[in-house]
Short mmCIF file of C-alpha atoms and ligand atoms in Angstrom, two decimals:
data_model
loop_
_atom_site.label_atom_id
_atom_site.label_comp_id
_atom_site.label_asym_id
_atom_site.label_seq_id
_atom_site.Cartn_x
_atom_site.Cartn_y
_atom_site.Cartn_z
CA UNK A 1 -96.01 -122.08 -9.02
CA UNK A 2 -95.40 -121.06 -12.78
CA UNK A 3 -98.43 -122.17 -14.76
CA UNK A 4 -95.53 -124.47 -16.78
CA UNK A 5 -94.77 -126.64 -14.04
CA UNK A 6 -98.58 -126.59 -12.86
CA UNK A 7 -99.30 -127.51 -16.58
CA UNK A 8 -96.40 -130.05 -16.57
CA UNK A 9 -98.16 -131.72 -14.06
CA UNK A 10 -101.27 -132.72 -16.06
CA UNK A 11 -99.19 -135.56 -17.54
CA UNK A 12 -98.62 -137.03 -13.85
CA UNK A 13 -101.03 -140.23 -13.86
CA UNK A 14 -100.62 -139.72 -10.14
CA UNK A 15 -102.25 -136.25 -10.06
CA UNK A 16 -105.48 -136.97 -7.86
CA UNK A 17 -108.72 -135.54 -8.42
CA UNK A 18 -108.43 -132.30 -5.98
CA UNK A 19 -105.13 -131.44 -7.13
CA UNK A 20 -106.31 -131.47 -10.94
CA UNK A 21 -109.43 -129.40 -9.87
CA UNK A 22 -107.23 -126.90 -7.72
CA UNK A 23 -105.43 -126.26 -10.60
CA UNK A 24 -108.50 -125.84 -13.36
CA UNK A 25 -109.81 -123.08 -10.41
CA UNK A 26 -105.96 -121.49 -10.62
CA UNK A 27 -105.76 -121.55 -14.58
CA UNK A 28 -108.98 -120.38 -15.46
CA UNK A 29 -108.82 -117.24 -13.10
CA UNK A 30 -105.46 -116.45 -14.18
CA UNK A 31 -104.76 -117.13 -17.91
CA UNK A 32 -108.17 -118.63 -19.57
CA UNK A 33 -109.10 -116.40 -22.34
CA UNK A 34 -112.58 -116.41 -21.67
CA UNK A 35 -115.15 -116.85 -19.36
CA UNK A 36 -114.51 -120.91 -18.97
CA UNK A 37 -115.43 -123.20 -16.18
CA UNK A 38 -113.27 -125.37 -14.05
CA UNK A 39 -113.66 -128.50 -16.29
CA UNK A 40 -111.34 -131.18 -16.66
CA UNK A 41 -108.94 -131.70 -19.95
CA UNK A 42 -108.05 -135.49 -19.48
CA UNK A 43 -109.46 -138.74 -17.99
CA UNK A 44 -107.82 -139.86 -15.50
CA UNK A 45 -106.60 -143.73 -15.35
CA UNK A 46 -106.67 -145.28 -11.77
CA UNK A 47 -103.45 -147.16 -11.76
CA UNK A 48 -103.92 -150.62 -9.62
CA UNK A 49 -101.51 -153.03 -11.24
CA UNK A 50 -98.42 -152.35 -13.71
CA UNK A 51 -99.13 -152.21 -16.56
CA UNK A 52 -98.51 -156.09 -19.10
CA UNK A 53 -95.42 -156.42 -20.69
CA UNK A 54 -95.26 -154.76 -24.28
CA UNK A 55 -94.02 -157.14 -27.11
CA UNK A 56 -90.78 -154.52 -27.50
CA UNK A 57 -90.26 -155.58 -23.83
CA UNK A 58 -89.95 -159.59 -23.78
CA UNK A 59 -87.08 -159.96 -26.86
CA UNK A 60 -83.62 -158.71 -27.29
CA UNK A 61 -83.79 -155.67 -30.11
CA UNK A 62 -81.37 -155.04 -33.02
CA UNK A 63 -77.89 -154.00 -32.43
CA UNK A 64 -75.89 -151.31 -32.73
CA UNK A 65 -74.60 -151.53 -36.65
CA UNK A 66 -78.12 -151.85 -37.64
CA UNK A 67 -78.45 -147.92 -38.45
CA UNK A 68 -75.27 -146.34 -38.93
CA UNK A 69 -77.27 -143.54 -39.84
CA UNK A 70 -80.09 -143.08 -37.57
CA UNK A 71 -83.64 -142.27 -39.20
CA UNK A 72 -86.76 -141.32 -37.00
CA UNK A 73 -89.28 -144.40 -35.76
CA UNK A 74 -90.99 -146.12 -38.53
CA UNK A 75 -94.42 -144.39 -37.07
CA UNK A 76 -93.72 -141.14 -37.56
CA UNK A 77 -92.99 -141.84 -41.60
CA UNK A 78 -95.75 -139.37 -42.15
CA UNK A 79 -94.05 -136.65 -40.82
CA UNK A 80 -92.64 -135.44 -43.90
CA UNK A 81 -92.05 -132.38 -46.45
CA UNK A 82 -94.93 -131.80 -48.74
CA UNK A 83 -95.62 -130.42 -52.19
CA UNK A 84 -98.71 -128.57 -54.37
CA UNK A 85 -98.94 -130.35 -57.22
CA UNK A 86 -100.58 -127.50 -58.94
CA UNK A 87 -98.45 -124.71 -57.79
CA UNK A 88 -95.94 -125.21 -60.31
CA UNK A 89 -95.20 -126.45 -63.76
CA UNK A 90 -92.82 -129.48 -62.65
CA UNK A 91 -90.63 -130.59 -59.55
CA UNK A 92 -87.63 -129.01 -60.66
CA UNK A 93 -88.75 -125.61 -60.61
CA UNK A 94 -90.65 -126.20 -56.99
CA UNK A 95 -91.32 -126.04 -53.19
CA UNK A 96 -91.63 -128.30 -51.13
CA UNK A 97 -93.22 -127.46 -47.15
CA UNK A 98 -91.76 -127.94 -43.84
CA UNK A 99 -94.68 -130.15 -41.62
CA UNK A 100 -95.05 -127.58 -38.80
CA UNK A 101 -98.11 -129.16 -37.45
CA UNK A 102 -95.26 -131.73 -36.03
CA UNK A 103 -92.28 -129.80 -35.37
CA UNK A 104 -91.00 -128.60 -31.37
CA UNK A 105 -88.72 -126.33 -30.61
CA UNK A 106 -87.36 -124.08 -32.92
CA UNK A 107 -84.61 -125.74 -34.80
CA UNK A 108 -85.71 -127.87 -38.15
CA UNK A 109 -84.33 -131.55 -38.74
CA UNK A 110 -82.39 -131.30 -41.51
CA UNK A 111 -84.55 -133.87 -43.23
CA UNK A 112 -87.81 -131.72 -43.08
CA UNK A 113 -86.00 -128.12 -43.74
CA UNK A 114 -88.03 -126.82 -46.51
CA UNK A 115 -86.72 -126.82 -50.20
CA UNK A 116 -87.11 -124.44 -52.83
CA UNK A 117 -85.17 -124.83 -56.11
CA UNK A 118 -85.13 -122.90 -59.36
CA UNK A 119 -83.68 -125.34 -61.70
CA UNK A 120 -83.46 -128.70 -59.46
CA UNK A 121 -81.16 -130.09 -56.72
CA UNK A 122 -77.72 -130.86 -58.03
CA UNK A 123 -75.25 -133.27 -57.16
CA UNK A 124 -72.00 -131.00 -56.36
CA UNK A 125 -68.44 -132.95 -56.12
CA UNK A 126 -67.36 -130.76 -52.90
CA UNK A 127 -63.80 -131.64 -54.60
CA UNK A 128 -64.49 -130.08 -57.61
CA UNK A 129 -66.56 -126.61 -55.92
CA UNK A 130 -65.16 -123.65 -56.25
CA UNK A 131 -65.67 -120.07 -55.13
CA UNK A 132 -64.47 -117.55 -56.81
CA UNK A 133 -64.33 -113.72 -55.12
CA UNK A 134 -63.90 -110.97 -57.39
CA UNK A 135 -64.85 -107.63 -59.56
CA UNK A 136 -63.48 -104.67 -57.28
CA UNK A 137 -61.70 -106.56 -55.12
CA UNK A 138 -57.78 -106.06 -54.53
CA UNK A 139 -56.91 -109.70 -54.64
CA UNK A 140 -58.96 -111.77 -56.34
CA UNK A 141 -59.48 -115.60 -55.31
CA UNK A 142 -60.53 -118.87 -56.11
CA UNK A 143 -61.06 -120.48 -52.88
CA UNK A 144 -61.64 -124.64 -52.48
CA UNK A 145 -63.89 -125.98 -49.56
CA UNK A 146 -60.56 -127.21 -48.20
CA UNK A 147 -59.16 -123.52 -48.17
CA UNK A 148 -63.16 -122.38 -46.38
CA UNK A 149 -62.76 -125.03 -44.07
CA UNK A 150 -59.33 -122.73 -42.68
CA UNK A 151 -61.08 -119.69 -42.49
CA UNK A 152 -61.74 -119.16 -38.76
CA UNK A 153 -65.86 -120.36 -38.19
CA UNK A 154 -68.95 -119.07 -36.41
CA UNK A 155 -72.10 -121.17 -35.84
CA UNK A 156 -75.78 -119.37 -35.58
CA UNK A 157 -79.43 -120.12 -34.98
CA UNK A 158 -81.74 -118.43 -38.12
CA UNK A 159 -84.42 -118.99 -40.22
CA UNK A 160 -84.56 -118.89 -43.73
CA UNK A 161 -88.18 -117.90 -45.19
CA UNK A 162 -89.28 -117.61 -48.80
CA UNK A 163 -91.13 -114.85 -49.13
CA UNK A 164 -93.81 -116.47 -51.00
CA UNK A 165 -94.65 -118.49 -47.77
CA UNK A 166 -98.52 -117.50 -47.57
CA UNK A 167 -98.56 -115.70 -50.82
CA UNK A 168 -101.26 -118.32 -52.14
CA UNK A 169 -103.58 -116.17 -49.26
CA UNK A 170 -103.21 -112.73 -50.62
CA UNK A 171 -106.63 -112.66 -52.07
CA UNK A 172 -108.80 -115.25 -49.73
CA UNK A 173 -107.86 -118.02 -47.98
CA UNK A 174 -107.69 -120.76 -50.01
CA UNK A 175 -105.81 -123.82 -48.67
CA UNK A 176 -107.13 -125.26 -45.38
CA UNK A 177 -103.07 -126.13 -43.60
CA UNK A 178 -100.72 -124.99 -41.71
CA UNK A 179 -97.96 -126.62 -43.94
CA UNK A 180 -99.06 -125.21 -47.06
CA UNK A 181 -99.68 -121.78 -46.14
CA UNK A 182 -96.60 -121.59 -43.65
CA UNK A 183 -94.39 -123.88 -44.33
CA UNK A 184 -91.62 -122.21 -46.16
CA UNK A 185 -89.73 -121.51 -43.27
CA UNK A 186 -87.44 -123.44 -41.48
CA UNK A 187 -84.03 -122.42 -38.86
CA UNK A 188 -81.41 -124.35 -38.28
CA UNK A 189 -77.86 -123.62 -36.59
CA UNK A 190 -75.37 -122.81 -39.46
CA UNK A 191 -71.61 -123.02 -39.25
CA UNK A 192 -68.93 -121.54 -41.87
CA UNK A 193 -67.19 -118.23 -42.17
CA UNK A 194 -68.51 -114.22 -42.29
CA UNK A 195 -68.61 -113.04 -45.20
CA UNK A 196 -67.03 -110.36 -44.17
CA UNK A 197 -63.91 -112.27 -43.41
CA UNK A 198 -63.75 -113.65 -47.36
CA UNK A 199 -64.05 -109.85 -48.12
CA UNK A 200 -61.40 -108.72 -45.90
CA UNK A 201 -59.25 -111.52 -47.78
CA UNK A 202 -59.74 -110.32 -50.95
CA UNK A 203 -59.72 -106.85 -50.11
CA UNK A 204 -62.66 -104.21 -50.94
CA UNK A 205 -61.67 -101.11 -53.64
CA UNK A 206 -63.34 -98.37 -52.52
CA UNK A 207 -65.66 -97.79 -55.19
CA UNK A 208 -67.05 -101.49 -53.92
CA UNK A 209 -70.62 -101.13 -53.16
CA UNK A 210 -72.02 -104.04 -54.21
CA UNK A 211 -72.03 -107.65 -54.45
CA UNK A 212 -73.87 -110.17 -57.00
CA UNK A 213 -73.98 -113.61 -55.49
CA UNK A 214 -74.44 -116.68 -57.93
CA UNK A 215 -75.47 -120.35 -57.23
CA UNK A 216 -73.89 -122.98 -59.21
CA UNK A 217 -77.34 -124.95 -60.05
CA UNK A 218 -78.50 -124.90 -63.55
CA UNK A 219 -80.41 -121.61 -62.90
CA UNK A 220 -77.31 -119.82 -62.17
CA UNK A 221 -79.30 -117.99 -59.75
CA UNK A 222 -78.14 -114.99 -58.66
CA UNK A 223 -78.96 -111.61 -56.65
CA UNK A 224 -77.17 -108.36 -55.64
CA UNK A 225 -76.89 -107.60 -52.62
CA UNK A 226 -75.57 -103.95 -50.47
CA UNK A 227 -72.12 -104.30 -48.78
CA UNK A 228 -73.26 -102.92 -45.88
CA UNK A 229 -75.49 -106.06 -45.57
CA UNK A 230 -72.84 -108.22 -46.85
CA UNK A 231 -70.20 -106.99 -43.86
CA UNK A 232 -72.96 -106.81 -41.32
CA UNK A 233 -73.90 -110.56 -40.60
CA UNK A 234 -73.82 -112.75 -44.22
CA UNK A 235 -72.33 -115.98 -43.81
CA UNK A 236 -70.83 -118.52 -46.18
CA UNK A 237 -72.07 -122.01 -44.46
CA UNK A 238 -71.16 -125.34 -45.30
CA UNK A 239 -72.72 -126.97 -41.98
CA UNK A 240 -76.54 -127.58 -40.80
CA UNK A 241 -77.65 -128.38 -37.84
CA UNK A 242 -73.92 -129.61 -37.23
CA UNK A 243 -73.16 -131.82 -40.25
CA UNK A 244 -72.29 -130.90 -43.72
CA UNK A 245 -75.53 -129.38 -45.46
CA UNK A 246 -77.62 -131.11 -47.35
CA UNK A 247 -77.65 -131.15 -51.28
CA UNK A 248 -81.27 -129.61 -50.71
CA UNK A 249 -79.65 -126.75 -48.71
CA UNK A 250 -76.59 -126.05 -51.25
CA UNK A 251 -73.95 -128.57 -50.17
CA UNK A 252 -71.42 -127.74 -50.30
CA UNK A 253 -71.76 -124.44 -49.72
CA UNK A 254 -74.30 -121.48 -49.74
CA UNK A 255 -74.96 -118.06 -48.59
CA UNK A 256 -77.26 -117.11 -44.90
CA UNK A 257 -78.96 -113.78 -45.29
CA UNK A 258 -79.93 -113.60 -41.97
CA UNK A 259 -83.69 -112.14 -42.01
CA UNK A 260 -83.60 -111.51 -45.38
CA UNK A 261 -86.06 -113.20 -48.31
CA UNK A 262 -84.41 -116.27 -48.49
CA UNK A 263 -84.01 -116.13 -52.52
CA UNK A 264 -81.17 -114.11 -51.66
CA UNK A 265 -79.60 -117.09 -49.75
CA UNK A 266 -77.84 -117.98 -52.71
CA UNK A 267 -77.60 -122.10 -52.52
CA UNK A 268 -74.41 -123.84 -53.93
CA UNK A 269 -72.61 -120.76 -54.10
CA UNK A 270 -70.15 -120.41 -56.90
CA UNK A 271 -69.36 -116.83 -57.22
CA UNK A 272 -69.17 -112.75 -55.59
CA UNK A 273 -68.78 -110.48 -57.71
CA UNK A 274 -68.14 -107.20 -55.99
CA UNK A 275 -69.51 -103.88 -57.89
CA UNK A 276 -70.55 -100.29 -57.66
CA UNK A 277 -74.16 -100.70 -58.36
CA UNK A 278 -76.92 -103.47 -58.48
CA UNK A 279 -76.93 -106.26 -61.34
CA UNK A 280 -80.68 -106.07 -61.91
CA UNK A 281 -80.91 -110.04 -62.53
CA UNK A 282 -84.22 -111.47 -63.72
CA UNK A 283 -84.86 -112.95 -59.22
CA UNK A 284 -84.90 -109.23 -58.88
CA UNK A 285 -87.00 -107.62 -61.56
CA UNK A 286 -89.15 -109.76 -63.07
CA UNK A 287 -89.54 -111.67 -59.67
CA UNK A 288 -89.50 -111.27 -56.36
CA UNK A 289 -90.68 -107.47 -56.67
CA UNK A 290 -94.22 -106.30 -55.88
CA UNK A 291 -96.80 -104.67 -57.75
CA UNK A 292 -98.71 -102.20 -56.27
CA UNK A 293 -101.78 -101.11 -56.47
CA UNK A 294 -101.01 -97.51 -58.63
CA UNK A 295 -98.75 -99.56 -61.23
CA UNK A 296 -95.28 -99.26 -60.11
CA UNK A 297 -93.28 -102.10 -58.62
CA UNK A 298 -91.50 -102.52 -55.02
CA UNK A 299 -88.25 -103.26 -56.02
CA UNK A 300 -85.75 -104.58 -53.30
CA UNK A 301 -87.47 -105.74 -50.69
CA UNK A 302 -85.02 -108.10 -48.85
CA UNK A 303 -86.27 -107.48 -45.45
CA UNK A 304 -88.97 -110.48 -43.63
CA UNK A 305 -90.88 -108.65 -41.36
CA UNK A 306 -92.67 -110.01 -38.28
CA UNK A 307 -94.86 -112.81 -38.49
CA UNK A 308 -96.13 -115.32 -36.48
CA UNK A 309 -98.13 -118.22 -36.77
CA UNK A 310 -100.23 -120.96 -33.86
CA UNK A 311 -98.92 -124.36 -35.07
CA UNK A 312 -101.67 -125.94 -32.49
CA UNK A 313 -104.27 -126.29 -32.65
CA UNK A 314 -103.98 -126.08 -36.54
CA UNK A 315 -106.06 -127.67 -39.45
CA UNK A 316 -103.49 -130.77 -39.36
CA UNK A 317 -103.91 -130.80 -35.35
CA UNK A 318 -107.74 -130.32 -34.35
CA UNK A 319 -108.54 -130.46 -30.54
CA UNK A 320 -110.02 -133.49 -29.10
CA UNK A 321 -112.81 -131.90 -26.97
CA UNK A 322 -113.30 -129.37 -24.19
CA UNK A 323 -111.01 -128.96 -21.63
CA UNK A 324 -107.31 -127.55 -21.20
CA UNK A 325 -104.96 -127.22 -23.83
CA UNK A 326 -101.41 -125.53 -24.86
CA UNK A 327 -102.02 -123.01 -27.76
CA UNK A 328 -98.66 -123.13 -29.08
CA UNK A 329 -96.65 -121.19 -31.98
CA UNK A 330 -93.62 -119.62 -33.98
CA UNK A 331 -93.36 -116.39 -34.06
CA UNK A 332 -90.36 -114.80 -36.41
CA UNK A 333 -88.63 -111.22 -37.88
CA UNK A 334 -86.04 -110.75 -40.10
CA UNK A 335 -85.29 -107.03 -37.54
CA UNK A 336 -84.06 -109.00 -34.87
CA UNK A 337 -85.95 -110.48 -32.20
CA UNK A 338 -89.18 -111.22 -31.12
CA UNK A 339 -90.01 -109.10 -28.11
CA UNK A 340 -94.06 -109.69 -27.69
CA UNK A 341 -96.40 -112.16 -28.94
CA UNK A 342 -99.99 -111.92 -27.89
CA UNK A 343 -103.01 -114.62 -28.27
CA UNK A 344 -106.99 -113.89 -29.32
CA UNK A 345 -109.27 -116.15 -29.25
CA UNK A 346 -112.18 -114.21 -30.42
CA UNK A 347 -110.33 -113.16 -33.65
CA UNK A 348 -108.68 -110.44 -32.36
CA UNK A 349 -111.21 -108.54 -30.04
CA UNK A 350 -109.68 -109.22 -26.69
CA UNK A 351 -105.55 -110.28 -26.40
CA UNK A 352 -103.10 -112.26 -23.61
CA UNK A 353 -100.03 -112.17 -23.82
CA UNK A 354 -98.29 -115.32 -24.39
CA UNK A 355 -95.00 -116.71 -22.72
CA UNK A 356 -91.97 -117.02 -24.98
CA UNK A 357 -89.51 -119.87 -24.83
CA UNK A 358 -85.82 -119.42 -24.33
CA UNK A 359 -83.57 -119.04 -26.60
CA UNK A 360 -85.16 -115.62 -27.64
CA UNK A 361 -82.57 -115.39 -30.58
CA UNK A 362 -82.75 -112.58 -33.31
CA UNK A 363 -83.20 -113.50 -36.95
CA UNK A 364 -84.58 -116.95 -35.41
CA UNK A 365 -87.82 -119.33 -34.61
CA UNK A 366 -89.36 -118.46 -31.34
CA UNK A 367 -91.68 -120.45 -29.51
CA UNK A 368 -94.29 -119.55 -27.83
CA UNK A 369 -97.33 -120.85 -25.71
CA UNK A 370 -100.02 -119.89 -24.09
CA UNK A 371 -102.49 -122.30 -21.74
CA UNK A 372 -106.24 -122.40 -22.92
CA UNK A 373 -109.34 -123.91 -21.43
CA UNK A 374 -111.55 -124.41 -24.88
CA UNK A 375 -115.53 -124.60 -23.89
CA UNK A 376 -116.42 -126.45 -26.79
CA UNK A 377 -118.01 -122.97 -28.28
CA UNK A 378 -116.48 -121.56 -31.72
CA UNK A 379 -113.73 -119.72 -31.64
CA UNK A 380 -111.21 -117.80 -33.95
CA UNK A 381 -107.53 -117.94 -32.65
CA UNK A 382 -105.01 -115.72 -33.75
CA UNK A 383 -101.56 -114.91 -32.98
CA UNK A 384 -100.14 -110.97 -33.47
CA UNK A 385 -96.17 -110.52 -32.78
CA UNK A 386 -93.85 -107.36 -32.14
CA UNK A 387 -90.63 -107.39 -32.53
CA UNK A 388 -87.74 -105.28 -31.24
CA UNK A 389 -88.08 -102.28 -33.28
CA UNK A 390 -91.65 -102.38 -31.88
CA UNK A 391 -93.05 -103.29 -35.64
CA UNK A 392 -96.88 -105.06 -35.12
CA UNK A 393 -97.85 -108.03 -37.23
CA UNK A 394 -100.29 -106.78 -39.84
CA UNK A 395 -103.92 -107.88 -41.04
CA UNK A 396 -104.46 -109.17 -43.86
CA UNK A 397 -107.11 -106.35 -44.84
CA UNK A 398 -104.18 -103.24 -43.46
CA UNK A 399 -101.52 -105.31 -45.91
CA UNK A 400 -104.08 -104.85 -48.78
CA UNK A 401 -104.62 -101.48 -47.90
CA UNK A 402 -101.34 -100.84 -48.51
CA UNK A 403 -100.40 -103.22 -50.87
CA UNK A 404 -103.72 -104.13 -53.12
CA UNK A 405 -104.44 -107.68 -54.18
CA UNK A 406 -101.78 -107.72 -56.66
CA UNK A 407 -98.55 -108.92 -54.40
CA UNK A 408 -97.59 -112.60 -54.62
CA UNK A 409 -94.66 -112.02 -52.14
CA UNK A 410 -94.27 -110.72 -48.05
CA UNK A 411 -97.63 -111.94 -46.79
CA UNK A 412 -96.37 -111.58 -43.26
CA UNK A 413 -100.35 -111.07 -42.07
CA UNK A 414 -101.80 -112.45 -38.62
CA UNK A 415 -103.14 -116.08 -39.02
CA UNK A 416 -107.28 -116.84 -38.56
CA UNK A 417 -107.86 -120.38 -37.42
CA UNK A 418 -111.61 -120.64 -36.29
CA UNK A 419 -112.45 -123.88 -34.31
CA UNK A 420 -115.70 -125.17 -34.87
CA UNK A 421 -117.74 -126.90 -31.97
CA UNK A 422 -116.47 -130.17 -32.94
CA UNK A 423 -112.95 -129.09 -32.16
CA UNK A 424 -112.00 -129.10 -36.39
CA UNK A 425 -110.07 -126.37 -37.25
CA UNK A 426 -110.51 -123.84 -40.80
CA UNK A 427 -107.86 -121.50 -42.04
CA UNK A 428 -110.36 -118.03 -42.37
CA UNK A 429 -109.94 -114.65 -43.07
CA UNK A 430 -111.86 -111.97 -41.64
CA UNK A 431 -112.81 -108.96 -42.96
N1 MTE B 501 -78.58 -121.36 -56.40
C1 MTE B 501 -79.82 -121.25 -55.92
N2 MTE B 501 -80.00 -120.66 -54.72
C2 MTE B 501 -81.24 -120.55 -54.19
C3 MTE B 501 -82.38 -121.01 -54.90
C4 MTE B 501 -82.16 -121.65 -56.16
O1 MTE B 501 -83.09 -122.11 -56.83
N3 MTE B 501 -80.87 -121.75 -56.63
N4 MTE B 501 -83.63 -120.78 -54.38
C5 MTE B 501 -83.73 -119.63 -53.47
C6 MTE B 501 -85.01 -119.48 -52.83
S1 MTE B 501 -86.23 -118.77 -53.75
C7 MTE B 501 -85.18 -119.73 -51.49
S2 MTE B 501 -86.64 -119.36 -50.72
C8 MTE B 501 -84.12 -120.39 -50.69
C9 MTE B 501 -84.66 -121.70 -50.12
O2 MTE B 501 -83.67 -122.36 -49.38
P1 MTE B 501 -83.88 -123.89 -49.01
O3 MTE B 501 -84.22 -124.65 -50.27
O4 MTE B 501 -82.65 -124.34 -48.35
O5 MTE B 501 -85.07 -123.94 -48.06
O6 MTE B 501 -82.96 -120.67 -51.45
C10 MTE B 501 -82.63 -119.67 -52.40
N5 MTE B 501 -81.36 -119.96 -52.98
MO1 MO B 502 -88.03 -118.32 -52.45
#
């Protein structure tokens, strides 16, 4: 039997005594990460009558026009994006986190996709957006979200990660969450047109190179980017997750790097500019470059490279006592897919392989899981991924032997969670 159908039955009330201990002897010879007894996870709950009728149960509820727009259950109003006060000067220039610690799956509700704005959200009249496509182009145009709309679509599956995510941790760890130090990333299923079909529109001169790509916020943000990236998979979206995007994502329209630092997604996207050689904006000199340790500056560094994370047990999610448990995670790179993710438990000494979850898509979430008796004793889980170029998720101590202490950005670095007896869980970094 695959250990996720012998795990799946765990939740069975029904599951007798024998049968739960058969399977504790089964899981910890095969999969445990450590020398664990057979001891049970969960109490078991002799059913002899059916359960009392709930109060839900005994009245009629509200109708069908009560939510013409549904909204999750009022008891999981918790479950929502987060800020740092302290990280920045005010809300407009911000970040807010995606609440991993409660997501499944690999796709994020369009309500908790992370948000990360240089001069505020705006409020765009889609009847008044325009984009215009020009520079060394042979036909320039000014295209309307009605004439988009035309352009024959594609939908696809990737994430879009700042690459600050975890860049408060390049010199210690300093804030105990999963959110916080992970949460600027998010995928969702986007649907518009290539861009390589607006550029075959227009048609490229062939001293084209180039293209700058500007938001229509206040900011005016805007980044260069190569053609060959540009032809290769760029898409203009106007869709999330299957309905128009939201005014947090750059409704009505924005730019998908796939697996690229998402600053270069450009959000409400007003203009391309096609050239023979890079624009050099401020989002590319004075930020989003790294400093290195001998003075000079990484310019250019668009790619995300593997990383992976265990979303449970997490700081948010502690355990609840010994027993059996699903270590479970997201594991990411902006190369393509994820091919390998493997599991420590004794911060990185000994490693299992985990199981990864279907859809394995590239330039996308992917979940993966891996069962785990917990003895009660201290521990120090971590999560290392490889992706399909065969790239290895980094320490943090081989990044800084690269890199120094001075980098804000591209902390891709395996994850330390060490679980204390009690089953609480600390964000750590060893040495
Ligand atoms: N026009 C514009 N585009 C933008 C930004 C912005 O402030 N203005 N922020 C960028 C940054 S730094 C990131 S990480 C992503 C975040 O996308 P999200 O807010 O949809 O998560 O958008 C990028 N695109
Ligand atoms: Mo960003």
């Amino acid at each position: 039997m695959p250990v996720a159908s012998r795990l799946a039955g765990l939740r069975n009330p029904l599951l007798g005594r024998r049968s739960f201990l058969r399977l504790g002897a089964a899981l910890s010879g095969g999969v445990a990460l450590g020398p664990f007894g057979p001891r049970p996870g969960c109490a078991e709950t002799p059913i002899s009558s059916p359960p009392a009728d709930a109060p839900w149960s005994q009245s009629i509820g509200p109708g069908v026009v009560d939510r013409p727009y549904g909204r999750p259950a009022d008891t999981e109003a918790g479950i929502i994006r987060r800020n740092v006060p302290w990280l920045t000067a005010g809300t407009e220039s911000s970040i807010s986190f995606s609440p991993l610690q409660d997501l499944h799956g690999i796709i994020t509700p369009n309500g908790l996709f992370f948000e990360r704005y240089h001069a505020g959200r705006p409020d765009v009249d889609p009847e008044k957006h325009k984009l215009m496509i020009h520079g060394l182009v042979e036909r320039p145009l000014i295209l309307t979200m009605k004439d988009i709309i035309r352009f024959p679509a594609v939908s696809r599956i990737h994430f879009i990660e700042c690459p600050a995510n975890g860049g408060m941790e390049w010199r210690a760890a300093q804030l105990n969450s999963l959110q916080f130090n992970h949460g600027m990333i998010s995928c969702a299923e986007w649907t518009g047109v290539r861009l390589s079909t607006l550029l075959e529109e227009v048609g490229l001169k062939k001293d084209a190179r180039w293209a700058m790509v500007e938001g229509a916020d206040g900011a005016h943000m805007n980044r260069s980017l190569p053609l060959d990236k540009c032809l290769d998979d760029c898409l203009v979206v106007y869709a999330q997750n299957g309905e128009a995007l939201r005014p947090e994502q750059g409704y009505p329209l924005r730019l998908v790097v796939p697996g690229w630092e998402g600053n270069v997604s450009i959000k409400w996207l007003r203009r391309i500019k096609l050239g023979d050689r890079p624009w050099y904006s401020r989002e590319e000199t004075s930020k989003y470059t790294d400093l290195m340790p001998d003075g000079t500056s990484r310019g250019f560094t668009w790619l995300i490279e593997a990383k992976s994370v265990i979303t449970f047990p997490c700081p948010e999610k502690p355990l609840s006592g010994p027993g059996l448990y699903e270590i479970r995670g997201l594991a990411w790179s902006g190369n393509g897919k994820v091919t390998q993710v493997d599991v420590s438990a004794n911060g990185g000494v000994n490693w299992q392989r985990a199981r990864l979850h279907d859809p394995v898509l590239p330039k996308a979430l992917t979940r993966f899981t891996l069962p785990w008796r917990w003895d009660g004793q201290p521990a120090l889980l971590e999560s290392r991924v490889v992706d399909e170029t065969g790239y290895v998720q980094p320490t943090i101590t081989q990044l800084r032997t690269q890199r120094g202490l001075n980098s804000v950005y591209h902390n891709n670095s395996i994850q330390t969670w060490q679980v204390k007896p009690d089953g609480s869980v600390f964000d750590v970094q060893l040495s």
